[in-house]
Short mmCIF file of C-alpha atoms in Angstrom, two decimals:
data_model
loop_
_atom_site.label_atom_id
_atom_site.label_comp_id
_atom_site.label_asym_id
_atom_site.label_seq_id
_atom_site.Cartn_x
_atom_site.Cartn_y
_atom_site.Cartn_z
CA UNK A 1 19.07 33.84 -13.49
CA UNK A 2 19.17 30.24 -14.61
CA UNK A 3 21.27 29.23 -11.64
CA UNK A 4 19.30 27.06 -9.25
CA UNK A 5 18.29 28.28 -5.79
CA UNK A 6 20.40 26.57 -3.09
CA UNK A 7 17.20 25.62 -1.28
CA UNK A 8 13.50 26.36 -1.61
CA UNK A 9 11.14 27.30 1.23
CA UNK A 10 8.49 24.87 0.05
CA UNK A 11 8.80 21.89 -2.27
CA UNK A 12 5.46 21.76 -3.98
CA UNK A 13 4.88 18.69 -6.10
CA UNK A 14 2.87 15.57 -6.78
CA UNK A 15 2.81 12.08 -5.33
CA UNK A 16 1.46 9.78 -8.04
CA UNK A 17 0.00 6.47 -6.93
CA UNK A 18 0.70 3.81 -9.57
CA UNK A 19 -1.53 1.34 -7.69
CA UNK A 20 -4.54 3.60 -8.05
CA UNK A 21 -4.20 5.11 -11.53
CA UNK A 22 -6.71 3.47 -13.87
CA UNK A 23 -5.28 5.00 -17.04
CA UNK A 24 -8.40 7.02 -17.95
CA UNK A 25 -6.40 10.03 -19.25
CA UNK A 26 -8.77 12.47 -17.50
CA UNK A 27 -5.70 14.30 -16.11
CA UNK A 28 -4.30 14.60 -19.64
CA UNK A 29 -7.50 16.25 -20.87
CA UNK A 30 -8.05 18.53 -17.88
CA UNK A 31 -4.38 19.61 -17.94
CA UNK A 32 -4.66 20.50 -21.62
CA UNK A 33 -7.96 22.30 -21.06
CA UNK A 34 -6.70 24.44 -18.18
CA UNK A 35 -3.26 25.20 -19.55
CA UNK A 36 -4.29 25.95 -23.13
CA UNK A 37 -6.42 28.84 -21.89
CA UNK A 38 -4.36 30.22 -19.01
CA UNK A 39 -0.59 30.53 -18.36
CA UNK A 40 1.30 31.58 -21.49
CA UNK A 41 0.52 30.74 -25.09
CA UNK A 42 -2.07 28.04 -25.91
CA UNK A 43 -1.02 24.39 -26.20
CA UNK A 44 -1.38 24.07 -29.93
CA UNK A 45 -2.61 21.10 -31.94
CA UNK A 46 -1.79 20.55 -35.57
CA UNK A 47 -3.80 18.49 -38.04
CA UNK A 48 -6.19 17.89 -35.12
CA UNK A 49 -8.88 16.30 -37.29
CA UNK A 50 -6.57 14.94 -39.97
CA UNK A 51 -4.60 11.78 -40.51
CA UNK A 52 -1.61 12.69 -38.37
CA UNK A 53 -2.75 14.74 -35.41
CA UNK A 54 -0.08 15.95 -33.00
CA UNK A 55 0.14 18.64 -30.39
CA UNK A 56 1.61 19.90 -27.16
CA UNK A 57 0.72 18.21 -23.88
CA UNK A 58 2.20 18.82 -20.43
CA UNK A 59 1.01 15.53 -19.01
CA UNK A 60 0.80 12.17 -20.75
CA UNK A 61 -0.21 8.72 -19.50
CA UNK A 62 1.94 5.78 -20.59
CA UNK A 63 0.97 2.17 -19.85
CA UNK A 64 3.52 -0.46 -18.93
CA UNK A 65 3.48 -4.16 -18.25
CA UNK A 66 5.79 -5.64 -15.60
CA UNK A 67 6.36 -9.39 -15.54
CA UNK A 68 7.17 -10.92 -12.13
CA UNK A 69 9.24 -14.13 -12.01
CA UNK A 70 6.10 -16.22 -11.66
CA UNK A 71 2.42 -15.63 -12.18
CA UNK A 72 0.61 -13.06 -14.27
CA UNK A 73 2.06 -9.79 -15.46
CA UNK A 74 0.89 -6.51 -13.92
CA UNK A 75 -0.42 -3.60 -15.96
CA UNK A 76 0.63 -0.19 -14.66
CA UNK A 77 -0.75 3.10 -15.94
CA UNK A 78 1.91 5.73 -15.62
CA UNK A 79 1.08 9.46 -15.74
CA UNK A 80 4.15 11.56 -16.50
CA UNK A 81 4.60 15.32 -16.19
CA UNK A 82 7.40 17.64 -15.00
CA UNK A 83 8.94 16.39 -11.74
CA UNK A 84 10.05 19.91 -10.65
CA UNK A 85 13.53 18.56 -9.84
CA UNK A 86 15.64 20.11 -7.09
CA UNK A 87 18.66 19.78 -9.35
CA UNK A 88 16.85 20.61 -12.57
CA UNK A 89 19.23 20.30 -15.55
CA UNK A 90 16.68 22.04 -17.79
CA UNK A 91 17.09 25.28 -15.85
CA UNK A 92 20.87 25.62 -15.83
CA UNK A 93 21.26 24.97 -19.58
CA UNK A 94 18.89 27.81 -20.53
CA UNK A 95 20.89 30.56 -22.28
CA UNK A 96 18.27 33.32 -22.13
CA UNK A 97 17.13 33.12 -18.51
CA UNK A 98 13.64 31.99 -19.53
CA UNK A 99 13.77 28.82 -17.41
CA UNK A 100 13.87 29.23 -13.67
CA UNK A 101 13.12 27.44 -10.42
CA UNK A 102 11.22 29.50 -7.84
CA UNK A 103 12.95 29.80 -4.48
CA UNK A 104 9.64 30.18 -2.61
CA UNK A 105 7.95 26.94 -3.68
CA UNK A 106 10.36 25.09 -5.99
CA UNK A 107 8.11 25.25 -9.06
CA UNK A 108 10.07 25.14 -12.36
CA UNK A 109 8.65 27.59 -14.87
CA UNK A 110 9.37 29.08 -18.30
CA UNK A 111 9.06 32.81 -18.82
CA UNK A 112 7.81 32.73 -22.40
CA UNK A 113 8.76 36.37 -23.03
CA UNK A 114 12.43 35.35 -22.76
CA UNK A 115 12.37 31.92 -24.48
CA UNK A 116 14.09 31.77 -27.89
CA UNK A 117 12.91 28.23 -28.64
CA UNK A 118 16.34 26.59 -28.89
CA UNK A 119 15.04 23.41 -27.30
CA UNK A 120 18.17 22.72 -25.25
CA UNK A 121 16.17 22.43 -21.99
CA UNK A 122 14.05 19.67 -23.56
CA UNK A 123 17.29 17.87 -24.46
CA UNK A 124 18.58 18.27 -20.91
CA UNK A 125 15.44 16.81 -19.29
CA UNK A 126 15.82 13.02 -18.99
CA UNK A 127 12.06 12.56 -18.57
CA UNK A 128 10.70 14.17 -21.73
CA UNK A 129 8.70 16.63 -19.64
CA UNK A 130 9.20 19.69 -21.86
CA UNK A 131 7.68 20.16 -25.30
CA UNK A 132 8.42 22.97 -27.74
CA UNK A 133 5.11 24.30 -28.99
CA UNK A 134 5.21 24.10 -32.77
CA UNK A 135 2.99 27.12 -33.39
CA UNK A 136 4.13 29.60 -30.74
CA UNK A 137 7.80 28.50 -30.84
CA UNK A 138 8.25 28.62 -27.07
CA UNK A 139 8.91 25.85 -24.59
CA UNK A 140 5.90 24.51 -22.69
CA UNK A 141 5.99 22.56 -19.46
CA UNK A 142 3.90 21.72 -16.40
CA UNK A 143 3.46 24.82 -14.23
CA UNK A 144 2.01 22.80 -11.34
CA UNK A 145 -1.01 24.97 -12.19
CA UNK A 146 0.64 27.92 -10.51
CA UNK A 147 -2.35 29.96 -11.69
CA UNK A 148 -4.79 27.70 -9.77
CA UNK A 149 -3.01 26.85 -6.52
CA UNK A 150 -2.68 30.48 -5.38
CA UNK A 151 -5.81 31.73 -7.17
CA UNK A 152 -8.20 33.38 -4.75
CA UNK A 153 -10.79 33.91 -7.48
CA UNK A 154 -11.68 30.24 -7.63
CA UNK A 155 -13.29 28.09 -4.90
CA UNK A 156 -10.83 26.78 -2.34
CA UNK A 157 -11.40 23.15 -3.33
CA UNK A 158 -10.20 23.99 -6.85
CA UNK A 159 -6.88 25.43 -5.67
CA UNK A 160 -4.86 22.40 -6.67
CA UNK A 161 -3.41 21.34 -10.04
CA UNK A 162 -6.03 20.49 -12.68
CA UNK A 163 -4.72 16.92 -12.99
CA UNK A 164 -5.16 16.33 -9.25
CA UNK A 165 -8.59 17.96 -9.18
CA UNK A 166 -9.88 15.88 -12.09
CA UNK A 167 -8.49 12.45 -11.16
CA UNK A 168 -11.55 10.24 -10.54
CA UNK A 169 -9.47 7.58 -8.77
CA UNK A 170 -7.54 9.87 -6.42
CA UNK A 171 -4.22 8.70 -7.84
CA UNK A 172 -2.58 12.12 -7.81
CA UNK A 173 -1.79 13.96 -4.58
CA UNK A 174 -0.59 17.55 -4.35
CA UNK A 175 1.36 18.95 -1.42
CA UNK A 176 4.56 20.27 0.13
CA UNK A 177 7.40 17.74 0.29
CA UNK A 178 9.47 20.08 2.48
CA UNK A 179 6.93 19.63 5.27
CA UNK A 180 7.43 16.18 6.85
CA UNK A 181 3.81 16.19 8.12
CA UNK A 182 2.20 16.99 4.77
CA UNK A 183 -0.15 14.53 3.08
CA UNK A 184 2.37 13.80 0.33
CA UNK A 185 5.35 13.34 2.70
CA UNK A 186 3.32 10.85 4.77
CA UNK A 187 2.22 8.95 1.65
CA UNK A 188 5.81 8.73 0.41
CA UNK A 189 6.93 7.47 3.84
CA UNK A 190 4.20 4.86 4.11
CA UNK A 191 4.39 3.59 0.56
CA UNK A 192 8.12 3.86 -0.13
CA UNK A 193 7.78 6.58 -2.77
CA UNK A 194 10.51 6.51 -5.40
CA UNK A 195 12.40 8.83 -7.77
CA UNK A 196 12.37 8.20 -11.51
CA UNK A 197 15.84 7.60 -13.00
CA UNK A 198 17.73 8.32 -9.75
CA UNK A 199 20.97 7.69 -11.70
CA UNK A 200 20.47 11.02 -13.50
CA UNK A 201 21.05 12.92 -10.22
CA UNK A 202 18.17 15.33 -10.84
CA UNK A 203 16.60 14.90 -7.37
CA UNK A 204 12.98 15.02 -8.53
CA UNK A 205 10.45 16.58 -6.14
CA UNK A 206 7.54 14.54 -7.54
CA UNK A 207 7.48 11.01 -6.20
CA UNK A 208 5.87 7.84 -7.53
CA UNK A 209 4.17 5.41 -5.14
CA UNK A 210 5.06 2.01 -6.62
CA UNK A 211 2.39 -0.67 -7.01
CA UNK A 212 2.14 -2.84 -3.90
CA UNK A 213 3.50 -6.34 -4.40
CA UNK A 214 0.71 -8.90 -4.65
CA UNK A 215 0.42 -11.04 -1.50
CA UNK A 216 -0.99 -13.92 -3.56
CA UNK A 217 0.39 -13.80 -7.10
CA UNK A 218 -2.31 -14.70 -9.61
CA UNK A 219 -1.65 -17.63 -11.90
CA UNK A 220 -1.79 -17.43 -15.63
CA UNK A 221 -4.45 -20.13 -15.98
CA UNK A 222 -7.69 -20.36 -14.07
CA UNK A 223 -8.12 -23.64 -12.19
CA UNK A 224 -10.35 -26.18 -13.97
CA UNK A 225 -13.57 -26.23 -12.00
CA UNK A 226 -15.57 -28.88 -13.92
CA UNK A 227 -13.09 -31.73 -13.62
CA UNK A 228 -15.31 -34.00 -11.51
CA UNK A 229 -18.72 -33.92 -13.12
CA UNK A 230 -21.72 -35.08 -11.10
CA UNK A 231 -25.25 -36.27 -11.85
CA UNK A 232 -26.49 -36.04 -15.45
CA UNK A 233 -23.23 -34.60 -16.77
CA UNK A 234 -21.28 -37.48 -15.17
CA UNK A 235 -23.59 -39.99 -16.85
CA UNK A 236 -23.31 -38.16 -20.20
CA UNK A 237 -19.53 -38.10 -19.87
CA UNK A 238 -19.39 -41.83 -19.25
CA UNK A 239 -21.89 -42.59 -22.00
CA UNK A 240 -19.96 -40.60 -24.56
CA UNK A 241 -16.71 -42.29 -23.58
CA UNK A 242 -18.35 -45.70 -23.98
CA UNK A 243 -19.35 -45.04 -27.60
CA UNK B 1 18.79 12.91 -31.60
CA UNK B 2 17.34 14.67 -34.61
CA UNK B 3 20.22 15.67 -36.90
CA UNK B 4 18.95 19.15 -37.79
CA UNK B 5 20.89 20.40 -40.85
CA UNK B 6 21.30 23.86 -39.29
CA UNK B 7 23.01 22.44 -36.19
CA UNK B 8 25.24 20.08 -38.21
CA UNK B 9 26.33 22.91 -40.51
CA UNK B 10 26.76 25.34 -37.64
CA UNK B 11 28.96 23.12 -35.48
CA UNK B 12 30.98 21.92 -38.50
CA UNK B 13 31.55 25.28 -40.19
CA UNK B 14 32.12 27.37 -37.08
CA UNK B 15 34.48 24.66 -35.77
CA UNK B 16 36.52 24.89 -38.99
CA UNK B 17 36.42 28.70 -38.93
CA UNK B 18 37.59 29.02 -35.34
CA UNK B 19 40.24 26.36 -36.04
CA UNK B 20 41.59 28.44 -38.93
CA UNK B 21 41.50 31.62 -36.83
CA UNK B 22 43.39 29.80 -34.06
CA UNK B 23 46.23 29.00 -36.49
CA UNK B 24 46.24 32.56 -37.88
CA UNK B 25 46.54 33.95 -34.34
CA UNK B 26 49.84 32.09 -33.99
CA UNK B 27 51.08 33.58 -37.26
CA UNK B 28 50.76 30.28 -39.08
CA UNK B 29 50.96 31.15 -41.90
CA UNK B 30 52.66 34.52 -41.31
CA UNK B 31 50.73 36.36 -44.00
CA UNK B 32 50.09 40.07 -44.46
CA UNK B 33 48.11 42.33 -46.78
CA UNK B 34 45.72 40.85 -49.32
CA UNK B 35 46.74 37.26 -48.61
CA UNK B 36 46.02 37.78 -44.92
CA UNK B 37 42.67 39.34 -45.90
CA UNK B 38 41.68 36.20 -47.82
CA UNK B 39 42.65 33.91 -44.93
CA UNK B 40 40.80 36.01 -42.36
CA UNK B 41 37.81 36.40 -44.66
CA UNK B 42 37.47 32.61 -44.90
CA UNK B 43 37.89 32.26 -41.12
CA UNK B 44 35.26 34.90 -40.32
CA UNK B 45 32.84 33.67 -43.01
CA UNK B 46 32.93 30.16 -41.55
CA UNK B 47 32.90 31.12 -37.86
CA UNK B 48 30.36 33.96 -38.00
CA UNK B 49 28.38 32.33 -40.84
CA UNK B 50 28.07 29.17 -38.77
CA UNK B 51 26.80 31.17 -35.83
CA UNK B 52 24.17 32.80 -38.03
CA UNK B 53 23.08 29.43 -39.42
CA UNK B 54 22.58 28.27 -35.84
CA UNK B 55 19.87 30.91 -35.44
CA UNK B 56 17.79 29.04 -38.03
CA UNK B 57 17.00 26.24 -35.61
CA UNK B 58 15.51 28.65 -33.10
CA UNK B 59 11.73 28.53 -32.93
CA UNK B 60 11.53 32.07 -31.54
CA UNK B 61 14.64 33.90 -32.85
CA UNK B 62 13.46 37.35 -31.74
CA UNK B 63 14.74 36.50 -28.25
CA UNK B 64 18.15 35.30 -29.49
CA UNK B 65 19.88 38.41 -28.15
CA UNK B 66 18.95 37.33 -24.62
CA UNK B 67 21.17 34.25 -24.99
CA UNK B 68 24.17 36.41 -24.02
CA UNK B 69 22.81 36.85 -20.50
CA UNK B 70 23.16 33.50 -18.69
CA UNK B 71 26.91 32.83 -19.00
CA UNK B 72 27.10 32.04 -15.27
CA UNK B 73 25.23 28.76 -15.69
CA UNK B 74 24.62 27.98 -19.36
CA UNK B 75 27.21 26.60 -21.81
CA UNK B 76 25.08 27.78 -24.73
CA UNK B 77 25.18 31.31 -23.36
CA UNK B 78 28.94 31.02 -22.73
CA UNK B 79 29.37 29.93 -26.34
CA UNK B 80 27.56 33.02 -27.60
CA UNK B 81 29.64 35.33 -25.37
CA UNK B 82 32.94 33.59 -26.18
CA UNK B 83 32.26 33.65 -29.92
CA UNK B 84 31.70 37.40 -29.94
CA UNK B 85 34.70 38.17 -27.68
CA UNK B 86 37.06 35.99 -29.70
CA UNK B 87 35.89 37.44 -33.04
CA UNK B 88 36.49 40.95 -31.67
CA UNK B 89 39.96 40.20 -30.28
CA UNK B 90 41.01 38.35 -33.43
CA UNK B 91 39.78 41.34 -35.47
CA UNK B 92 42.45 43.52 -33.81
CA UNK B 93 45.14 41.03 -34.84
CA UNK B 94 43.65 40.73 -38.33
CA UNK B 95 43.59 44.51 -38.86
CA UNK B 96 47.26 44.68 -37.84
CA UNK B 97 48.37 42.02 -40.33
CA UNK B 98 46.11 43.09 -43.20
CA UNK B 99 46.48 46.87 -43.14
CA UNK B 100 49.73 47.54 -41.27
CA UNK B 101 51.78 44.39 -42.04
CA UNK B 102 52.33 44.26 -38.28
CA UNK B 103 51.70 41.21 -36.18
CA UNK B 104 50.75 41.69 -32.53
CA UNK B 105 51.87 38.30 -31.17
CA UNK B 106 50.29 38.72 -27.71
CA UNK B 107 46.88 39.68 -29.15
CA UNK B 108 47.22 36.89 -31.71
CA UNK B 109 47.95 34.29 -29.03
CA UNK B 110 45.02 35.55 -26.97
CA UNK B 111 42.83 35.22 -30.07
CA UNK B 112 44.00 31.62 -30.51
CA UNK B 113 43.12 30.76 -26.91
CA UNK B 114 39.70 32.44 -27.25
CA UNK B 115 38.97 30.68 -30.57
CA UNK B 116 39.74 27.29 -29.08
CA UNK B 117 37.78 28.29 -25.95
CA UNK B 118 34.76 28.98 -28.14
CA UNK B 119 35.03 25.52 -29.67
CA UNK B 120 35.27 24.14 -26.12
CA UNK B 121 32.05 25.89 -25.06
CA UNK B 122 30.30 24.46 -28.15
CA UNK B 123 31.42 20.97 -27.24
CA UNK B 124 30.31 21.39 -23.62
CA UNK B 125 26.72 22.10 -24.73
CA UNK B 126 26.59 18.44 -25.75
CA UNK B 127 29.02 16.98 -23.21
CA UNK B 128 27.04 18.29 -20.23
CA UNK B 129 23.87 16.34 -21.13
CA UNK B 130 23.62 13.30 -18.85
CA UNK B 131 20.39 12.53 -20.67
CA UNK B 132 22.37 11.66 -23.83
CA UNK B 133 24.93 9.05 -22.67
CA UNK B 134 26.86 8.97 -25.97
CA UNK B 135 27.74 12.68 -25.63
CA UNK B 136 28.34 12.68 -21.88
CA UNK B 137 32.07 11.85 -22.06
CA UNK B 138 35.38 13.80 -21.89
CA UNK B 139 36.07 12.50 -25.40
CA UNK B 140 33.46 14.91 -26.82
CA UNK B 141 35.42 18.14 -26.12
CA UNK B 142 38.69 16.44 -27.16
CA UNK B 143 37.11 15.43 -30.48
CA UNK B 144 35.71 18.89 -31.12
CA UNK B 145 39.16 20.43 -30.54
CA UNK B 146 40.83 17.91 -32.87
CA UNK B 147 38.25 18.42 -35.63
CA UNK B 148 38.63 22.17 -35.28
CA UNK B 149 42.45 22.31 -35.14
CA UNK B 150 42.92 19.54 -37.72
CA UNK B 151 40.49 20.98 -40.27
CA UNK B 152 41.61 24.52 -39.47
CA UNK B 153 45.21 23.40 -40.05
CA UNK B 154 44.30 22.23 -43.56
CA UNK B 155 42.64 25.60 -44.27
CA UNK B 156 45.71 27.40 -42.89
CA UNK B 157 47.97 25.35 -45.16
CA UNK B 158 49.78 23.80 -42.19
CA UNK B 159 49.75 20.40 -43.86
CA UNK B 160 52.34 18.58 -41.76
CA UNK B 161 50.84 19.62 -38.44
CA UNK B 162 47.35 18.98 -39.77
CA UNK B 163 48.32 15.47 -40.90
CA UNK B 164 49.55 14.68 -37.37
CA UNK B 165 46.40 16.13 -35.77
CA UNK B 166 44.11 14.32 -38.22
CA UNK B 167 45.84 11.02 -37.45
CA UNK B 168 45.22 11.56 -33.73
CA UNK B 169 41.66 12.63 -34.57
CA UNK B 170 41.03 9.39 -36.45
CA UNK B 171 42.22 7.31 -33.50
CA UNK B 172 40.21 9.28 -30.90
CA UNK B 173 37.12 9.22 -33.13
CA UNK B 174 37.29 5.42 -33.39
CA UNK B 175 37.73 5.15 -29.60
CA UNK B 176 34.73 7.46 -29.06
CA UNK B 177 32.55 5.41 -31.41
CA UNK B 178 33.58 2.17 -29.69
CA UNK B 179 33.07 3.66 -26.23
CA UNK B 180 29.63 4.95 -27.23
CA UNK B 181 28.64 1.54 -28.62
CA UNK B 182 29.81 -0.17 -25.41
CA UNK B 183 27.76 2.18 -23.24
CA UNK B 184 24.55 1.15 -24.98
CA UNK B 185 22.04 3.64 -26.32
CA UNK B 186 20.68 4.71 -22.94
CA UNK B 187 23.71 4.01 -20.74
CA UNK B 188 22.90 3.05 -17.16
CA UNK B 189 19.24 3.88 -17.58
CA UNK B 190 16.73 1.18 -18.43
CA UNK B 191 12.96 1.06 -18.73
CA UNK B 192 13.05 -0.37 -15.17
CA UNK B 193 14.94 2.63 -13.69
CA UNK B 194 12.82 5.02 -15.77
CA UNK B 195 9.55 3.66 -14.39
CA UNK B 196 10.73 2.25 -11.05
CA UNK B 197 8.87 -0.95 -11.96
CA UNK B 198 11.99 -3.12 -11.89
CA UNK B 199 11.01 -4.22 -8.38
CA UNK B 200 8.12 -6.17 -9.92
CA UNK B 201 10.05 -7.59 -12.83
CA UNK B 202 10.95 -7.10 -16.45
CA UNK B 203 9.01 -4.16 -17.85
CA UNK B 204 7.80 -3.32 -21.34
CA UNK B 205 5.65 -0.60 -22.86
CA UNK B 206 2.09 -1.92 -23.17
CA UNK B 207 0.50 1.18 -24.69
CA UNK B 208 2.07 4.49 -25.72
CA UNK B 209 0.37 7.62 -24.38
CA UNK B 210 -0.82 8.61 -27.85
CA UNK B 211 -1.02 7.02 -31.26
CA UNK B 212 0.55 9.86 -33.23
CA UNK B 213 3.88 11.61 -33.34
CA UNK B 214 4.93 14.33 -30.94
CA UNK B 215 7.78 16.82 -30.51
CA UNK B 216 9.64 14.51 -28.14
CA UNK B 217 9.67 11.62 -30.59
CA UNK B 218 10.64 13.77 -33.58
CA UNK B 219 13.38 15.58 -31.71
CA UNK B 220 14.82 12.88 -29.49
CA UNK B 221 13.91 9.45 -30.81
CA UNK B 222 15.55 9.69 -34.21
CA UNK B 223 16.25 6.28 -35.73
CA UNK B 224 16.30 6.88 -39.50
CA UNK B 225 19.56 5.99 -41.17
CA UNK B 226 21.16 4.32 -38.15
CA UNK B 227 21.39 1.13 -40.18
CA UNK B 228 23.95 2.89 -42.39
CA UNK B 229 26.00 3.97 -39.38
CA UNK B 230 28.93 1.65 -40.08
CA UNK B 231 29.14 2.71 -43.75
CA UNK B 232 28.99 6.36 -42.74
CA UNK B 233 31.70 5.89 -40.12
CA UNK B 234 33.98 4.38 -42.76
CA UNK B 235 33.16 7.20 -45.22
CA UNK B 236 33.84 9.80 -42.49
CA UNK B 237 37.21 8.27 -41.58
CA UNK B 238 38.38 7.77 -45.17
CA UNK B 239 37.35 11.25 -46.33
CA UNK B 240 38.27 13.26 -43.26
CA UNK B 241 41.46 11.47 -42.18
CA UNK B 242 42.85 8.67 -44.35
CA UNK B 243 42.79 10.34 -47.81
CA UNK B 244 43.94 13.81 -46.65
CA UNK B 245 46.81 12.34 -44.64
CA UNK B 246 47.78 9.99 -47.50
CA UNK B 247 47.77 12.85 -50.03
CA UNK B 248 49.84 15.08 -47.74
CA UNK B 249 52.38 12.31 -47.15
CA UNK B 250 52.51 11.33 -50.84
CA UNK B 251 52.81 14.88 -52.22
CA UNK B 252 54.44 17.04 -49.54
CA UNK B 253 54.50 20.81 -50.05
CA UNK B 254 52.12 20.76 -53.02
CA UNK B 255 49.80 23.73 -52.71
CA UNK B 256 47.55 22.52 -55.52
CA UNK B 257 46.61 19.81 -53.07
CA UNK B 258 44.85 22.20 -50.70
CA UNK B 259 41.50 22.28 -52.46
CA UNK B 260 40.87 18.52 -52.89
CA UNK B 261 42.20 17.77 -49.40
CA UNK B 262 39.94 20.38 -47.78
CA UNK B 263 36.92 19.30 -49.86
CA UNK B 264 37.45 15.67 -48.85
CA UNK B 265 37.89 16.62 -45.22
CA UNK B 266 34.65 18.62 -45.17
CA UNK B 267 32.70 15.68 -46.64
CA UNK B 268 34.10 13.45 -43.89
CA UNK B 269 33.41 16.09 -41.23
CA UNK B 270 29.76 16.45 -42.26
CA UNK B 271 29.30 12.65 -42.25
CA UNK B 272 30.88 12.39 -38.79
CA UNK B 273 28.83 15.29 -37.44
CA UNK B 274 25.63 13.80 -38.88
CA UNK B 275 26.47 10.59 -37.03
CA UNK B 276 27.26 12.54 -33.85
CA UNK B 277 23.61 13.59 -33.73
CA UNK B 278 21.87 10.69 -35.44
CA UNK B 279 23.60 8.01 -33.35
CA UNK B 280 23.09 9.76 -30.01
CA UNK B 281 20.10 8.45 -28.09
CA UNK B 282 18.17 10.31 -25.42
CA UNK B 283 17.09 8.39 -22.30
CA UNK B 284 13.51 9.70 -22.48
CA UNK B 285 12.91 7.25 -25.34
CA UNK B 286 12.69 4.56 -22.63
CA UNK B 287 9.23 5.88 -21.73
CA UNK B 288 8.24 5.11 -25.30
CA UNK B 289 9.54 1.54 -25.10
CA UNK B 290 12.45 2.31 -27.43
#
């Protein structure tokens, strides 16, 4: 059923550290690599080597610039994938029952055997987290690598989402938000983790750890260090002025 | 939002069809035999034809039958269920009037309620989307009902009632356009609420995640033709409301008028419905700096 579970036993999701992300797009590539060859149909690309390549991705990294009232602007790399919302509007709009939220761990999934490709769930998602695959005609979204995290055929250290496993900076953390002592719950508590677009009322499970405010805001211009020349340069300066 | 021709045609034609069937259910006009057949044929062709056109925008239509299953939560599923139920109930009334010259008023009235209910479920598919602020207003279902009953009234030859409904429609449509403009494209949401970076300061997109197009941008960041929005609004109002009402008032009870009035109204309806999609903005465009 596309009604939402009243509560989920676990709330598996990601805490994404915007202070740490370096914008390398490794998570984008590893997500595509894992998910094109595992759960469901492949993530297709069209015109991949042509003039207008486009394709399906479950995770994309945007880069923003925020300008404080004084001093330099800050560049923030911003990975974005499904937030596995508690009140997921994409699930309830689904007419065929393909979209569902799991009551055991809160992961939002698409059963591709039921999807008719109407695209209404992608319209309902405020975050742009769902993409209709143009070749297979079914809706694709982040599965939180459900086929890795419970997979006993792979080494234990690999049993986390591909994006988390591949992040060279450690900007993505995977865990259970229902457990107040989990790594992600602690991080969110310490760093004041936030929801994206709270005004949409979707109650996202994934949280973003906002960039720490700079204790000493950098200035736009470097201080002039060679104002008071000494020795030979001081003599040259004077001599040139005298001409 | 991307104004897909199949969705524009579907919502416009099925709205007109169910509007006509709603009038016929009330016995307006009280026709029987062959004349009733022609009226019902037009109603069913538009309503059922529109539903079939809607299947063309499905990327995986083989699963379309499953869309009848989730009526507990999904307005799209409710629309599918309601459409079939109302077409079946109205068929009973239609058979009575066409073949037996007998009207079953209770069944007819039920058919009217179901037809308008179907139009309501269609409108709720759009109204429910908080992610599209321009649609997320009680005016959306009111407008869909007025378009359906007004246009259906023209098809049913109920010119006086239709003229009144179209006049109300024109007023509500203008209010809806104004309200949508006042909300701003993305409503309460800004790039700062979308990214949570407002605590640092004013935010802008520095680099998009990819240089090419993607499904999200094609489907939900449609901007082509918005510059003609004002012209199209005027065309929609003049064709759908002003000219039909003026003609009805100027030449009352002239049946020769039906064809030009309906043709004009449909042109205006298609322009308004195109705008309904093309002017609506989805909040996810904020992540693309739009």
